[in-house]
C-alpha positions as a Markdown table, in Angstrom:
| # | Residue | x | y | z |
|---|---|---|---|---|
| 1 | Met | -197.6 | 252.2 | -29.4 |
| 2 | Thr | -196.6 | 249.4 | -26.9 |
| 3 | Thr | -193.6 | 247.3 | -27.8 |
| 4 | Ser | -192.5 | 244.3 | -25.9 |
| 5 | Lys | -189.5 | 242.1 | -26.3 |
| 6 | Ile | -188.8 | 238.5 | -25.2 |
| 7 | Val | -185.3 | 237.2 | -25.5 |
| 8 | Leu | -184.7 | 233.5 | -25.6 |
| 9 | Lys | -181.3 | 231.8 | -25.4 |
| 10 | Ala | -180.7 | 229.3 | -28.2 |
| 11 | Lys | -178.2 | 226.5 | -28.4 |
| 12 | Ser | -175.6 | 226.5 | -31.1 |
| 13 | Ser | -175.5 | 223.3 | -33.1 |
| 14 | Ser | -171.7 | 223.3 | -33.5 |
| 15 | Ser | -170.4 | 224.6 | -30.2 |
| 16 | Lys | -171.3 | 225.4 | -26.6 |
| 17 | Glu | -172.1 | 229.0 | -27.6 |
| 18 | Thr | -175.6 | 230.3 | -27.2 |
| 19 | Tyr | -177.4 | 232.9 | -29.2 |
| 20 | Asn | -179.9 | 235.5 | -28.3 |
| 21 | Val | -183.1 | 235.2 | -30.2 |
| 22 | Glu | -185.2 | 238.4 | -29.8 |
| 23 | Phe | -189.0 | 238.4 | -30.4 |
| 24 | Ile | -190.2 | 242.0 | -30.6 |
| 25 | Tyr | -193.9 | 242.7 | -30.6 |
| 26 | Gly | -195.3 | 246.0 | -31.7 |
| 27 | Asp | -197.9 | 247.5 | -34.0 |
| 28 | Gly | -199.5 | 244.1 | -34.4 |
| 29 | Leu | -196.3 | 242.5 | -35.8 |
| 30 | Val | -193.7 | 240.2 | -34.4 |
| 31 | Thr | -190.1 | 240.7 | -35.6 |
| 32 | Val | -187.4 | 238.2 | -34.8 |
| 33 | Tyr | -183.7 | 238.7 | -34.6 |
| 34 | Cys | -180.9 | 236.3 | -33.8 |
| 35 | Asn | -177.2 | 237.1 | -33.2 |
| 36 | Cys | -175.9 | 233.9 | -34.8 |
| 37 | Gln | -173.8 | 234.2 | -38.0 |
| 38 | Ala | -176.9 | 233.9 | -40.3 |
| 39 | Gly | -179.1 | 236.0 | -38.1 |
| 40 | Ile | -176.7 | 239.0 | -38.1 |
| 41 | Phe | -177.2 | 239.1 | -41.9 |
| 42 | Asn | -181.0 | 239.0 | -41.4 |
| 43 | Lys | -181.2 | 235.5 | -42.8 |
| 44 | Leu | -183.5 | 232.8 | -41.5 |
| 45 | Cys | -181.5 | 230.7 | -39.1 |
| 46 | Arg | -182.4 | 227.4 | -37.5 |
| 47 | His | -182.7 | 229.1 | -34.1 |
| 48 | Lys | -185.4 | 231.5 | -35.3 |
| 49 | Leu | -187.3 | 228.8 | -37.2 |
| 50 | Ala | -187.1 | 226.2 | -34.4 |
| 51 | Leu | -188.2 | 228.6 | -31.7 |
| 52 | Ala | -191.0 | 230.2 | -33.8 |
| 53 | Ser | -192.2 | 226.6 | -34.4 |
| 54 | Gly | -192.2 | 225.8 | -30.7 |
| 55 | Asp | -189.2 | 223.5 | -30.6 |
| 56 | Thr | -188.0 | 223.5 | -27.0 |
| 57 | Ser | -184.9 | 221.4 | -27.7 |
| 58 | Val | -183.2 | 224.5 | -29.1 |
| 59 | Leu | -183.6 | 226.4 | -25.8 |
| 60 | Ala | -180.2 | 226.7 | -24.0 |
| 61 | Asp | -182.1 | 227.4 | -20.8 |
| 62 | Pro | -184.9 | 225.0 | -20.1 |
| 63 | Thr | -186.4 | 227.5 | -17.6 |
| 64 | Gln | -187.4 | 229.6 | -20.6 |
| 65 | Asn | -190.2 | 227.2 | -21.7 |
| 66 | Lys | -192.7 | 229.7 | -20.3 |
| 67 | Asn | -191.2 | 232.5 | -22.3 |
| 68 | Leu | -191.4 | 230.4 | -25.4 |
| 69 | Glu | -195.1 | 229.8 | -24.7 |
| 70 | Glu | -195.5 | 233.6 | -24.6 |
| 71 | Val | -193.8 | 233.9 | -27.9 |
| 72 | Leu | -196.0 | 231.3 | -29.5 |
| 73 | Glu | -199.1 | 233.1 | -28.1 |
| 74 | Leu | -197.9 | 236.3 | -29.6 |
| 75 | Leu | -197.3 | 234.6 | -33.0 |
| 76 | Asp | -200.8 | 233.1 | -32.8 |
| 77 | Gln | -202.3 | 236.5 | -32.0 |
| 78 | Val | -200.8 | 238.1 | -35.0 |
| 79 | Gly | -201.8 | 235.1 | -37.2 |
| 80 | Thr | -198.3 | 234.0 | -38.1 |
| 81 | Leu | -198.0 | 230.8 | -36.1 |
| 82 | Ala | -200.3 | 228.7 | -38.4 |
| 83 | Gln | -198.4 | 230.0 | -41.4 |
| 84 | Ile | -195.0 | 229.2 | -39.9 |
| 85 | Lys | -196.1 | 225.7 | -38.9 |
| 86 | Ser | -197.5 | 225.1 | -42.4 |
| 87 | Ile | -194.4 | 226.3 | -44.2 |
| 88 | Ser | -192.2 | 224.4 | -41.8 |
| 89 | Gln | -194.1 | 221.2 | -42.7 |
| 90 | Glu | -193.4 | 221.9 | -46.3 |
| 91 | Leu | -189.7 | 222.5 | -45.5 |
| 92 | Asp | -189.6 | 219.2 | -43.7 |
| 93 | Lys | -191.0 | 217.4 | -46.8 |
| 94 | Ile | -188.4 | 219.1 | -49.0 |
| 95 | Gln | -185.7 | 218.0 | -46.5 |
| 96 | Ile | -186.9 | 214.4 | -46.8 |
| 97 | Lys | -186.8 | 214.6 | -50.6 |
| 98 | Lys | -183.3 | 216.1 | -50.5 |
| 99 | Gln | -182.1 | 213.2 | -48.4 |
| 100 | Ser | -183.6 | 210.7 | -50.8 |
| 101 | Leu | -182.1 | 212.5 | -53.8 |
| 102 | Ala | -178.7 | 212.7 | -52.1 |
| 103 | Lys | -178.8 | 208.9 | -51.6 |
| 104 | Gln | -179.7 | 208.4 | -55.3 |
| 105 | Glu | -176.9 | 210.8 | -56.3 |
| 106 | Lys | -174.4 | 208.9 | -54.2 |
| 107 | Lys | -175.4 | 205.6 | -55.7 |
| 108 | Leu | -175.2 | 206.9 | -59.3 |
| 109 | Lys | -171.8 | 208.5 | -58.7 |
| 110 | Ala | -170.6 | 205.1 | -57.3 |
| 111 | Glu | -171.8 | 203.4 | -60.5 |
| 112 | Ile | -169.9 | 206.0 | -62.6 |
| 113 | Glu | -166.8 | 205.6 | -60.4 |
| 114 | Lys | -167.0 | 201.8 | -60.8 |
| 115 | Ile | -167.2 | 202.1 | -64.6 |
| 116 | Leu | -164.3 | 204.6 | -64.7 |
| 117 | Thr | -162.0 | 202.7 | -62.4 |
| 118 | Val | -162.8 | 199.1 | -63.2 |
| 119 | Gly | -163.8 | 199.6 | -66.8 |
| 120 | Gln | -166.8 | 198.2 | -68.5 |
| 121 | Glu | -166.7 | 196.1 | -71.7 |
| 122 | Lys | -169.6 | 196.3 | -74.0 |
| 123 | Asp | -169.9 | 193.4 | -76.5 |
| 124 | Asn | -166.1 | 192.8 | -76.3 |
| 125 | Val | -165.4 | 196.1 | -78.1 |
| 126 | Ser | -162.2 | 197.5 | -76.8 |
| 127 | Phe | -161.4 | 201.2 | -76.8 |
| 128 | Gly | -158.6 | 202.3 | -79.1 |
| 129 | Thr | -159.4 | 199.8 | -81.9 |
| 130 | Gly | -158.8 | 201.5 | -85.2 |
| 131 | Leu | -157.0 | 204.5 | -83.8 |
| 132 | Val | -153.7 | 205.4 | -85.2 |
């Protein structure tokens, strides 16, 4: 059994910190680990997803482009690169829908807020009429 490991440095989105993203190849499988907060709990993090999708903008060290190409070749060899790219495209579509829905939600909440703060009269019926 031959195992190889490629470690890439990924940028943090919120600080100057970098994370190690390890791609370990052995027994025909590629396993990926990241030492960011999500990664230490074995969750999918943006670093693993971005690098496994070939996004060079996440690399903290631009000289690692060649290493990323090796990772992508490994993922292609084991047949996961196409799957990752396809699923990533679906995630992108969902993200676009989420943004659209968030805008709609904000607009509807603004309408409710306007009704609740300014009030709305319907056919000149006032609230409280007939209450004792």
